[in-house]
Structures are given as C-alpha cells and as structure tokens.
PDB file of C-alpha atoms in Angstrom:
ATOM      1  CA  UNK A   1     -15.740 -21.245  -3.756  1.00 84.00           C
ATOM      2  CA  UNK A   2     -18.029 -19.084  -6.756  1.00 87.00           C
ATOM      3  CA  UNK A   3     -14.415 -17.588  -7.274  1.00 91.00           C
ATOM      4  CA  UNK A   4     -12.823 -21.344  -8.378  1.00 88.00           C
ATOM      5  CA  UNK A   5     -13.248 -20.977 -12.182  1.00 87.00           C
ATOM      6  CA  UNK A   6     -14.405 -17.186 -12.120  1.00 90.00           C
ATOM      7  CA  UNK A   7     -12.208 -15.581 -14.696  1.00 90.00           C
ATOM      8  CA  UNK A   8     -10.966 -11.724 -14.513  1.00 92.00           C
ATOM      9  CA  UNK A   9      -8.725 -10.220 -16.807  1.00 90.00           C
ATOM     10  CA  UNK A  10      -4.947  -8.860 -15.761  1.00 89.00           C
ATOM     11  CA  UNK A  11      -5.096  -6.397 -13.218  1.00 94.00           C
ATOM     12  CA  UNK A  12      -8.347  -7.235 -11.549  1.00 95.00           C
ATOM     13  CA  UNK A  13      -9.035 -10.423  -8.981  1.00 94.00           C
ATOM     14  CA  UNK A  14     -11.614 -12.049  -8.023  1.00 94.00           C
ATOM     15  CA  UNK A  15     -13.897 -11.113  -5.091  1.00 93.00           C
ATOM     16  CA  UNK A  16     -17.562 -12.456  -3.606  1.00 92.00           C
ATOM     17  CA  UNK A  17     -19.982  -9.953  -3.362  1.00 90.00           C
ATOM     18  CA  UNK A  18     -22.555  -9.143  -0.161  1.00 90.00           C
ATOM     19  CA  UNK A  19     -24.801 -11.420  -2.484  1.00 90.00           C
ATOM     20  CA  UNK A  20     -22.196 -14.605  -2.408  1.00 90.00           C
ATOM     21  CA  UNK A  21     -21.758 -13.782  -6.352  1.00 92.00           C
ATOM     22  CA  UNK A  22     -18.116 -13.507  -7.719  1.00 93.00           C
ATOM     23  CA  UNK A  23     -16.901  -9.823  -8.943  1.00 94.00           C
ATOM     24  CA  UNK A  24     -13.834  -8.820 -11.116  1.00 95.00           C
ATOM     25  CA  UNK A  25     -12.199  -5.893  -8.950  1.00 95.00           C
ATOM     26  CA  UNK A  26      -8.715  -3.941  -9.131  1.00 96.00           C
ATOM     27  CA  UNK A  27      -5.970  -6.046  -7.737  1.00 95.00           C
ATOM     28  CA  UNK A  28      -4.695  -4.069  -5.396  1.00 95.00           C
ATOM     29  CA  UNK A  29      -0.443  -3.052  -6.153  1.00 94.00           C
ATOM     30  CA  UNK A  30       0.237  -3.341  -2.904  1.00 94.00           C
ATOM     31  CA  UNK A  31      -1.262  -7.076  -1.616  1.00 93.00           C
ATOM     32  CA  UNK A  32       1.135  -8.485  -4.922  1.00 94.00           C
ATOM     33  CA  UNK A  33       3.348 -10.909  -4.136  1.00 91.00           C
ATOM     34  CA  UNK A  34       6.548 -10.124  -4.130  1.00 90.00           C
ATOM     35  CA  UNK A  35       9.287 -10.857  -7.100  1.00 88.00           C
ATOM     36  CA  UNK A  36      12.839 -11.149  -7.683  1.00 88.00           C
ATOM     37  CA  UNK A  37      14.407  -8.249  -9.374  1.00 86.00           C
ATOM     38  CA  UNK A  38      14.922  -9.990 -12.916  1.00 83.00           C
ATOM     39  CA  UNK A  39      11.085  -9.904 -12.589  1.00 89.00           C
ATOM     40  CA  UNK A  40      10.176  -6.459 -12.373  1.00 94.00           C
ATOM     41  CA  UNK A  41       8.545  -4.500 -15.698  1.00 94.00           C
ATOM     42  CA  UNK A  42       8.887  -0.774 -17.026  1.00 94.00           C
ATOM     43  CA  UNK A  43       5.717   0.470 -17.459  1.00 94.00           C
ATOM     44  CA  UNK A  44       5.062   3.007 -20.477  1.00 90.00           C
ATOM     45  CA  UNK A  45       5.262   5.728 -18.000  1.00 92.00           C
ATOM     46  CA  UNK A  46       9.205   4.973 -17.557  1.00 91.00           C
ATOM     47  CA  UNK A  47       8.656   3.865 -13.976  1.00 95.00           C
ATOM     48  CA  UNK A  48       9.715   0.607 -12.667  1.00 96.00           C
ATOM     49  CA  UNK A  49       6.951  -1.851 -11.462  1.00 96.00           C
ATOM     50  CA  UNK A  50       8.189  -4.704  -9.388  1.00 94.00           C
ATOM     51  CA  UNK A  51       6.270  -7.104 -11.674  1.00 93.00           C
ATOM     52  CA  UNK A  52       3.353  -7.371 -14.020  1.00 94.00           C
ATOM     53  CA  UNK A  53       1.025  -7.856 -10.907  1.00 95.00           C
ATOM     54  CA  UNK A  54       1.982  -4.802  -9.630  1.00 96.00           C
ATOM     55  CA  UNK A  55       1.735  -3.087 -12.884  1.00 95.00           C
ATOM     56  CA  UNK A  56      -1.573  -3.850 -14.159  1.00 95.00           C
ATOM     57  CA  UNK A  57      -2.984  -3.555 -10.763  1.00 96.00           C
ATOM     58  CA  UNK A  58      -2.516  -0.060 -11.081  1.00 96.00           C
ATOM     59  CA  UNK A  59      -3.743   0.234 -14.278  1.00 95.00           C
ATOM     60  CA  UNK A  60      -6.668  -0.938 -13.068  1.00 95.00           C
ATOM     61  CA  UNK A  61      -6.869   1.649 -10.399  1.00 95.00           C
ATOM     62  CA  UNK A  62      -6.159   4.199 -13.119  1.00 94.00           C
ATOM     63  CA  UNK A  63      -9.283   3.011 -15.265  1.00 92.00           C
ATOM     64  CA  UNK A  64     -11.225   5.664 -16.943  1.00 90.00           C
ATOM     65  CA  UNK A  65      -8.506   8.243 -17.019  1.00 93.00           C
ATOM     66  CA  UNK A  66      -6.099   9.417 -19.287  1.00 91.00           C
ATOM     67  CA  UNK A  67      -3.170   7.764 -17.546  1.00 91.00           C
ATOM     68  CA  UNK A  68      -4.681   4.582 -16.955  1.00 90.00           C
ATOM     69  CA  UNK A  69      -5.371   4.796 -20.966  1.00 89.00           C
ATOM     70  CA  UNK A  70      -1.467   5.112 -21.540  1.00 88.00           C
ATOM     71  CA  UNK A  71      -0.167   3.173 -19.123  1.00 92.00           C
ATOM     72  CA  UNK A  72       1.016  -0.649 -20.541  1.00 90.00           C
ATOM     73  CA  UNK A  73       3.831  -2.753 -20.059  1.00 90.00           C
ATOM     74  CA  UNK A  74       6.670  -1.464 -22.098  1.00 90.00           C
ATOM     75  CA  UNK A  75       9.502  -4.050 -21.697  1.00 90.00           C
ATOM     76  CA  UNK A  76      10.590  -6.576 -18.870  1.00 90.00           C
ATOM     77  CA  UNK A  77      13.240  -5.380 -16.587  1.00 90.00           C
ATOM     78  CA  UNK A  78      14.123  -2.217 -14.596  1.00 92.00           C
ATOM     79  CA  UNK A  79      13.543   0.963 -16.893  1.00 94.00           C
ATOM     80  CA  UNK A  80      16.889   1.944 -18.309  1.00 91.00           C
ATOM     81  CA  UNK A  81      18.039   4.311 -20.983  1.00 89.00           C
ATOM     82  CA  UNK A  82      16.927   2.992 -24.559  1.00 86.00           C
ATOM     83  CA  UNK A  83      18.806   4.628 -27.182  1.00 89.00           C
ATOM     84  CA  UNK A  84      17.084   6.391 -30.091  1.00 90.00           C
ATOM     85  CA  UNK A  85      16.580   4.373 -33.049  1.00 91.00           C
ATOM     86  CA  UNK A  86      17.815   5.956 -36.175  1.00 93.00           C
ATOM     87  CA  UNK A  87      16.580   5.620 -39.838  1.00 93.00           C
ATOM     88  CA  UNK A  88      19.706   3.496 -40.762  1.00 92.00           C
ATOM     89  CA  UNK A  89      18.910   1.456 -37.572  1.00 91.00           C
ATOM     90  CA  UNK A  90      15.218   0.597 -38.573  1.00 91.00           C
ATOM     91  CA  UNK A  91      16.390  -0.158 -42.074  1.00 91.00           C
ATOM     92  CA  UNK A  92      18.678  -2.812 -41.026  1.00 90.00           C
ATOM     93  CA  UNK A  93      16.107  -4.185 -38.533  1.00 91.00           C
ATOM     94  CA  UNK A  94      14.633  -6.680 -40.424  1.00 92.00           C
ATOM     95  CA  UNK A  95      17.077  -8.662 -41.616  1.00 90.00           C
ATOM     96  CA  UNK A  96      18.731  -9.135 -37.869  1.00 89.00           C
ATOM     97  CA  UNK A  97      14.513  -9.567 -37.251  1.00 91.00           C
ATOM     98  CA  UNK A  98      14.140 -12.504 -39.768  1.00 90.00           C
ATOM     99  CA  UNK A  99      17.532 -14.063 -39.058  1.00 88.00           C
ATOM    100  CA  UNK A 100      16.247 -14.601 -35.310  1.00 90.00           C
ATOM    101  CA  UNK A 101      13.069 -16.017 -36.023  1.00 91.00           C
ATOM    102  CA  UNK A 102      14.394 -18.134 -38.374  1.00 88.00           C
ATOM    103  CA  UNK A 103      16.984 -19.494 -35.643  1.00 87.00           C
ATOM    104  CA  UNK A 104      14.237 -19.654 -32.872  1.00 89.00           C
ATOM    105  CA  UNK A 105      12.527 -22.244 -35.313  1.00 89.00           C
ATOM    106  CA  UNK A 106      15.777 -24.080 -35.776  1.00 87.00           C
ATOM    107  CA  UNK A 107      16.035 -24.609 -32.069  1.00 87.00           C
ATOM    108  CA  UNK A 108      12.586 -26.046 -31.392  1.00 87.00           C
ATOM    109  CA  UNK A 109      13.096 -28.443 -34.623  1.00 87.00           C
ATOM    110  CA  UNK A 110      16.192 -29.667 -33.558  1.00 85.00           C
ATOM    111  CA  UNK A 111      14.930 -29.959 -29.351  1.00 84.00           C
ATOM    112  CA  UNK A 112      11.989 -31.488 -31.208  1.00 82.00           C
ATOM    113  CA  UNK A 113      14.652 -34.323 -32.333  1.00 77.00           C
ATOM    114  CA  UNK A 114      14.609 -35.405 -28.691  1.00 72.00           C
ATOM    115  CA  UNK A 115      11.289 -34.721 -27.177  1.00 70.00           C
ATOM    116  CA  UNK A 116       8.505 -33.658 -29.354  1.00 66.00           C
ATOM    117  CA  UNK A 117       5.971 -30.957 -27.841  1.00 75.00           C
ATOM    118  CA  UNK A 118       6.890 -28.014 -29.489  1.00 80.00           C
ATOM    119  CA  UNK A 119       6.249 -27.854 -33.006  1.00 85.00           C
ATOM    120  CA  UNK A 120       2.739 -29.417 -34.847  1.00 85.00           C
ATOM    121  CA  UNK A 121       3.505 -31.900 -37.147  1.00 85.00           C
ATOM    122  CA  UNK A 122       2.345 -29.974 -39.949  1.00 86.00           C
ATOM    123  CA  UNK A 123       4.863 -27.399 -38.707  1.00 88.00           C
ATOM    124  CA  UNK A 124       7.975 -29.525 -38.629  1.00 86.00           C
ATOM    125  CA  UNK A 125       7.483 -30.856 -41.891  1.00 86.00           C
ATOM    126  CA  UNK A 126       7.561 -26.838 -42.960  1.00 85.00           C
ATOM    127  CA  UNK A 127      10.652 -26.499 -40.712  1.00 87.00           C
ATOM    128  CA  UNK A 128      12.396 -29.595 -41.906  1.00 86.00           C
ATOM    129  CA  UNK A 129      13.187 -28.326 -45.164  1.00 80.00           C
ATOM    130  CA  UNK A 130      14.479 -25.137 -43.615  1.00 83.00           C
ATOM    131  CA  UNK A 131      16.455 -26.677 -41.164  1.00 83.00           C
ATOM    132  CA  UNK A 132      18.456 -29.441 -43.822  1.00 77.00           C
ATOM    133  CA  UNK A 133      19.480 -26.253 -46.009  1.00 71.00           C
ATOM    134  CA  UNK A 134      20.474 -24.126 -42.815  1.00 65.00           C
ATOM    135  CA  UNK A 135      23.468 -25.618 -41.789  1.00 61.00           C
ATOM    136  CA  UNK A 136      25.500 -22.774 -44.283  1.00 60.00           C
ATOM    137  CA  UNK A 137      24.813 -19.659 -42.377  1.00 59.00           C
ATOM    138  CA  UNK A 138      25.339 -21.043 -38.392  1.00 58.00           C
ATOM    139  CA  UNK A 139      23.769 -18.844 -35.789  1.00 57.00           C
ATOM    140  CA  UNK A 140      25.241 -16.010 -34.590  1.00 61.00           C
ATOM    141  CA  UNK A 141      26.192 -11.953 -35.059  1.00 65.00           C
ATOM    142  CA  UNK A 142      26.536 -12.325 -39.068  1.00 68.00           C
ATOM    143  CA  UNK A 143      27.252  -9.020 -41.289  1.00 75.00           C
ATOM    144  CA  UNK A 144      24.203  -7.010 -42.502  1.00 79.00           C
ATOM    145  CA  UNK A 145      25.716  -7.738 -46.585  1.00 83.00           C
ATOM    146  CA  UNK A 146      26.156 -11.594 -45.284  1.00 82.00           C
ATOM    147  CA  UNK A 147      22.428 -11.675 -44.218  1.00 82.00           C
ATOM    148  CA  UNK A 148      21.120  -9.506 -46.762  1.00 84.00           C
ATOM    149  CA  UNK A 149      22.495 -11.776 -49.194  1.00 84.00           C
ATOM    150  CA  UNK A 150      21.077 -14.960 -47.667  1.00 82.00           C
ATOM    151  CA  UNK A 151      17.424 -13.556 -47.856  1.00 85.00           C
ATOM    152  CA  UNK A 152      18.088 -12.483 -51.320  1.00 85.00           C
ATOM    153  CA  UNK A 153      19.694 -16.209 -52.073  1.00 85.00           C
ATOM    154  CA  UNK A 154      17.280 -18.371 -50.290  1.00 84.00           C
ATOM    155  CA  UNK A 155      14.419 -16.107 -49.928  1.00 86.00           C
ATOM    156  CA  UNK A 156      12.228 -19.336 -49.685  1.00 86.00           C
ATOM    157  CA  UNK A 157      13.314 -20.278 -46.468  1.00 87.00           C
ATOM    158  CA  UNK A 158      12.522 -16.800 -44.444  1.00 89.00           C
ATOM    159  CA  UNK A 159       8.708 -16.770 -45.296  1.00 91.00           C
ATOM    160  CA  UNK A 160       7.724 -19.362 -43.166  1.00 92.00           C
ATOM    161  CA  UNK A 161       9.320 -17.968 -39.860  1.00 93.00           C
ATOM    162  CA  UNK A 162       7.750 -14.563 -40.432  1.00 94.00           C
ATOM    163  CA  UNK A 163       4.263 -16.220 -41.567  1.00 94.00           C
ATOM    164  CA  UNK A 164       4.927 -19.281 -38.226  1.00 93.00           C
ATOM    165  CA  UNK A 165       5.497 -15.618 -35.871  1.00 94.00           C
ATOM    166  CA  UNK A 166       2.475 -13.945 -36.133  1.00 96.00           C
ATOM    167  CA  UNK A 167       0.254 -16.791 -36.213  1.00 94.00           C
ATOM    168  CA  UNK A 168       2.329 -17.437 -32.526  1.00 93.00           C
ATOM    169  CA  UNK A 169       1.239 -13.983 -31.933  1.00 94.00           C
ATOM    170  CA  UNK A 170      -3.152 -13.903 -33.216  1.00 95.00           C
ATOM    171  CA  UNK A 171      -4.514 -15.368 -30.532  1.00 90.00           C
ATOM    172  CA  UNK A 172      -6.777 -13.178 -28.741  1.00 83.00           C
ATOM    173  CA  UNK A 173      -8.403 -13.457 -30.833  1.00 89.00           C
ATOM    174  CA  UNK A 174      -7.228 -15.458 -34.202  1.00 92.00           C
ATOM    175  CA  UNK A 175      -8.268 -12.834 -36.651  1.00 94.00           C
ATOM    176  CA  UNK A 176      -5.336 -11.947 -38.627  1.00 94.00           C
ATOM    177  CA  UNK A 177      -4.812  -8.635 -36.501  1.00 95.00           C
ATOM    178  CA  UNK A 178      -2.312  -7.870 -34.247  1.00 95.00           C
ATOM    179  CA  UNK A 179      -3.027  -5.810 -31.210  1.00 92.00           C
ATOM    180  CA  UNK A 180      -0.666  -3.726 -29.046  1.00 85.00           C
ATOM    181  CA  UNK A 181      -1.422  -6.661 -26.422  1.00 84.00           C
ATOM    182  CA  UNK A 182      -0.984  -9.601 -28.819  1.00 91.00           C
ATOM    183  CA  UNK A 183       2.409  -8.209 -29.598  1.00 91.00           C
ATOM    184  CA  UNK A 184       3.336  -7.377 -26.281  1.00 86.00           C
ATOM    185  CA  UNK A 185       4.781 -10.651 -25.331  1.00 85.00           C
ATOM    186  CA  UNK A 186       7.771 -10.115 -28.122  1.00 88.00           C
ATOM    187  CA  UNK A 187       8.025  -6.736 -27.839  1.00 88.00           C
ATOM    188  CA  UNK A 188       8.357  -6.631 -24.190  1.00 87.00           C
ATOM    189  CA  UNK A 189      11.474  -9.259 -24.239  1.00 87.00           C
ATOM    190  CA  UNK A 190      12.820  -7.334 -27.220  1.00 88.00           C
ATOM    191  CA  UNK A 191      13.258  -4.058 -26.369  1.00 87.00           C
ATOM    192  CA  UNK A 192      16.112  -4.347 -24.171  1.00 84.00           C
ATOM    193  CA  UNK A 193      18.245  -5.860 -26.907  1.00 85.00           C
ATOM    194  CA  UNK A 194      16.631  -4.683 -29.833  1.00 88.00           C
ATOM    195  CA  UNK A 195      15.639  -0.542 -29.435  1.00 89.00           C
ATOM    196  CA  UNK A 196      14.541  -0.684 -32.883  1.00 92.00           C
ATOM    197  CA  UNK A 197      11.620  -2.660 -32.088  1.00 90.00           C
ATOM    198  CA  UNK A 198       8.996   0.155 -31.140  1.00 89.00           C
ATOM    199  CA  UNK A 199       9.855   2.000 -33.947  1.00 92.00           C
ATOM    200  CA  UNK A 200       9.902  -0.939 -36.354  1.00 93.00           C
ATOM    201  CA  UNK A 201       5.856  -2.110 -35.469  1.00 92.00           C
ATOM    202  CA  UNK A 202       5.234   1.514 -35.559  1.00 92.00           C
ATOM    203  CA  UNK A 203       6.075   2.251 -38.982  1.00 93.00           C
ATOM    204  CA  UNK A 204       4.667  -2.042 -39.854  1.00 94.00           C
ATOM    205  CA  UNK A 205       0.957  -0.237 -39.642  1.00 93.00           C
ATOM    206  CA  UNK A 206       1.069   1.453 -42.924  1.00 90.00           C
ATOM    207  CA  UNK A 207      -2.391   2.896 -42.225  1.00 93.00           C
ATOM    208  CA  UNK A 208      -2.102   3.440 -38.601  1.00 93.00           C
ATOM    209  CA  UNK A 209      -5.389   1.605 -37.570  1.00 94.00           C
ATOM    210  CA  UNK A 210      -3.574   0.135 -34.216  1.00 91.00           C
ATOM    211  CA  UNK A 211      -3.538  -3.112 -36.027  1.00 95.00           C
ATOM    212  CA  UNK A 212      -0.951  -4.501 -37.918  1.00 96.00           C
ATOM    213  CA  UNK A 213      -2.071  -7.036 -40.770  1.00 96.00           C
ATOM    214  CA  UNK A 214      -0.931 -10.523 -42.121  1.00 95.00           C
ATOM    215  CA  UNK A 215      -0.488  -8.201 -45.234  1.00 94.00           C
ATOM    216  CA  UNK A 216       1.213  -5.234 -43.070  1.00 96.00           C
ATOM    217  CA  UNK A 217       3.514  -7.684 -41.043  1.00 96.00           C
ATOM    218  CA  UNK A 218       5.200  -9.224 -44.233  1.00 95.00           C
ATOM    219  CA  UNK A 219       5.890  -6.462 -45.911  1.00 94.00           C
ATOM    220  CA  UNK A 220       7.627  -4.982 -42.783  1.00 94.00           C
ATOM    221  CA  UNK A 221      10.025  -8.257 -43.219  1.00 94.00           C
ATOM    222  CA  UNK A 222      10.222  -8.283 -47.475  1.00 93.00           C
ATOM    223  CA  UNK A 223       8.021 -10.498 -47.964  1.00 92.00           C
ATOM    224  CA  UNK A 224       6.216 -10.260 -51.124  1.00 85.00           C
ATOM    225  CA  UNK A 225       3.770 -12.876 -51.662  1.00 72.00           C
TER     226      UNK A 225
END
C-alpha cells in the first residue's frame, strides 16, 4: 500500500493517484467517522464541528480563501457563550495561570512515584525541589492576595513550570517560537474554563509578530530572568 507510511497533514488523507503514487487530498467532512458529543470542537467561526476530523476537513476544502484562512479550532466542546474578559480579569490571569502549571507538575512527580514515564530525569530532579517545599499551599481555588503572595515569597519555585510549559509546547518545530498551532493544544482545553486565555496570549506578543517568545512568554507570567 504506497499510502502505509505516506504522511499528510490534518485535514487532508491519503489517496493513490491514476499513476499508483500516493497524494495528500482534502478529507472529506462528511466520510469522518463519527464521535461522541464530548468530542466535538468549535471552530473559530462559532460553529460546532462534530470533531477535529470534521473540522479541518473543511478547512481544507476552504483552502485558498479568506475563510479557510480564519477558520481554526477554537476550543473543544460545543460552541457556547464565552464571557468577555475584562482588564481586571486578564490581570489576575497569571497568577491562577502559574498556580496550575505548577500543580500539573506536582501531579506527574508524585504519579511518577509509582510508575515513571512522565517526567525526564533531568526534569524530576527540577521538580523534586518544588514538590518537597509545596506541601504549604495544597491545590485548589486559593485567594488572588494568597497566591500573589506565594509567587512573591517563593518566586523560585514558579520559573520552572512556566519555562517546563512552553518547552511542552515548541515542538513543531523546537525553535523557541510559539505558533497559533503549537499553542492550540492548551488553549483549546482552556478556554472553556479559563475565558481569559485568548486575550491573555494576545496581549503575551508584545510585538505582534504571531509568535510569542521564550522572552515574551515569561514576562506574560512575571518572570524576570
């Protein structure tokens, strides 16, 4: 089969040509399986998509126009009413931002503790530290004065979640840039929870390039170094 190890990107499939040669074209919306309803996607269009086959199929189809240009995945689940984020909102963002990320790593240290397969080495010896002085402020819906003043107090142990993040995030490629689709797989998840989060990697590309920076991402979280 020339289409075994052929690779397309989302939205197209694999097809063999008159010539017996393998071709990337649009998947079409309609042949996608189907999916359960806590799989379907908003697309950036507000309309629901009954999964990410379905949506970047039609992308595809859309290539070349203006629609097809604008059209991404905006966050997993049914479209739904997302509240406008105000200025006092974004403000606060970050600190519920770093708390998180800093708990995430928690959890994979201490599942890690049992089976090991989720953090390197080189990043549980990083996390270790982290994790012995943690056990003060214990996961959870904390006060934006009680967080505020744990950054400010242990400032040392929120760098390394915000750094350990975006390297999770530069991979396509690993050049200390993130793209709108390198940061799509948090800000999908996120913005059903967390309607700050557009707005917050918005106003994270200080010189809006489309690309936020190792340099741009830290400062976004107050990180000075």
């Amino acid at each position: 089969d020339p289409c075994r190890n052929f690779h397309c990107k989302r939205g197209k499939v694999c097809h063999v040509d008159k010539q017996g040669k393998p071709i990337c074209i649009c998947q079409d919306p309609a042949a996608c399986p189907s999916t359960k309803d806590y799989e379907h996607v908003c697309g950036t269009d507000n309309k629901t998509y009954d999964g990410t086959c379905q949506l970047f199929g039609t992308k595809c189809q859309l290539e070349g126009t203006k629609m097809g240009c604008q059209l991404h995945l905006d966050y997993m689940g049914s479209c739904k009413y997302i509240p406008h984020c105000t200025d006092y909102e974004v403000d606060q963002f970050p600190l519920r931002m770093r708390d998180w990320l800093k708990n995430i790593l928690m959890q994979y240290y201490e599942r890690d503790l049992d089976t090991s397969g989720f953090l390197t080495e080189k990043q549980r010896s990083k996390v270790k530290k982290i994790y012995q002085n943690d056990k003060r402020l214990v996961a959870g819906n904390h006060a934006v004065e009680l967080l505020l003043h744990d950054f400010e107090k242990n400032y040392h142990m929120y760098v390394y979640p915000v750094h350990w993040q975006f390297h999770q995030l530069d991979q396509h490629p690993v050049d200390r840039l993130l793209t709108h689709s390198e940061l799509a797989p948090l800000r999908a998840s996120l913005v059903p929870m967390e309607h700050c989060i557009t707005r917050f990697f918005q106003e994270c590309d200080g010189d809006q390039d489309k690309l936020i920076a190792l340099k741009e991402w830290c400062h976004c979280f107050g990180i000075k170094e």
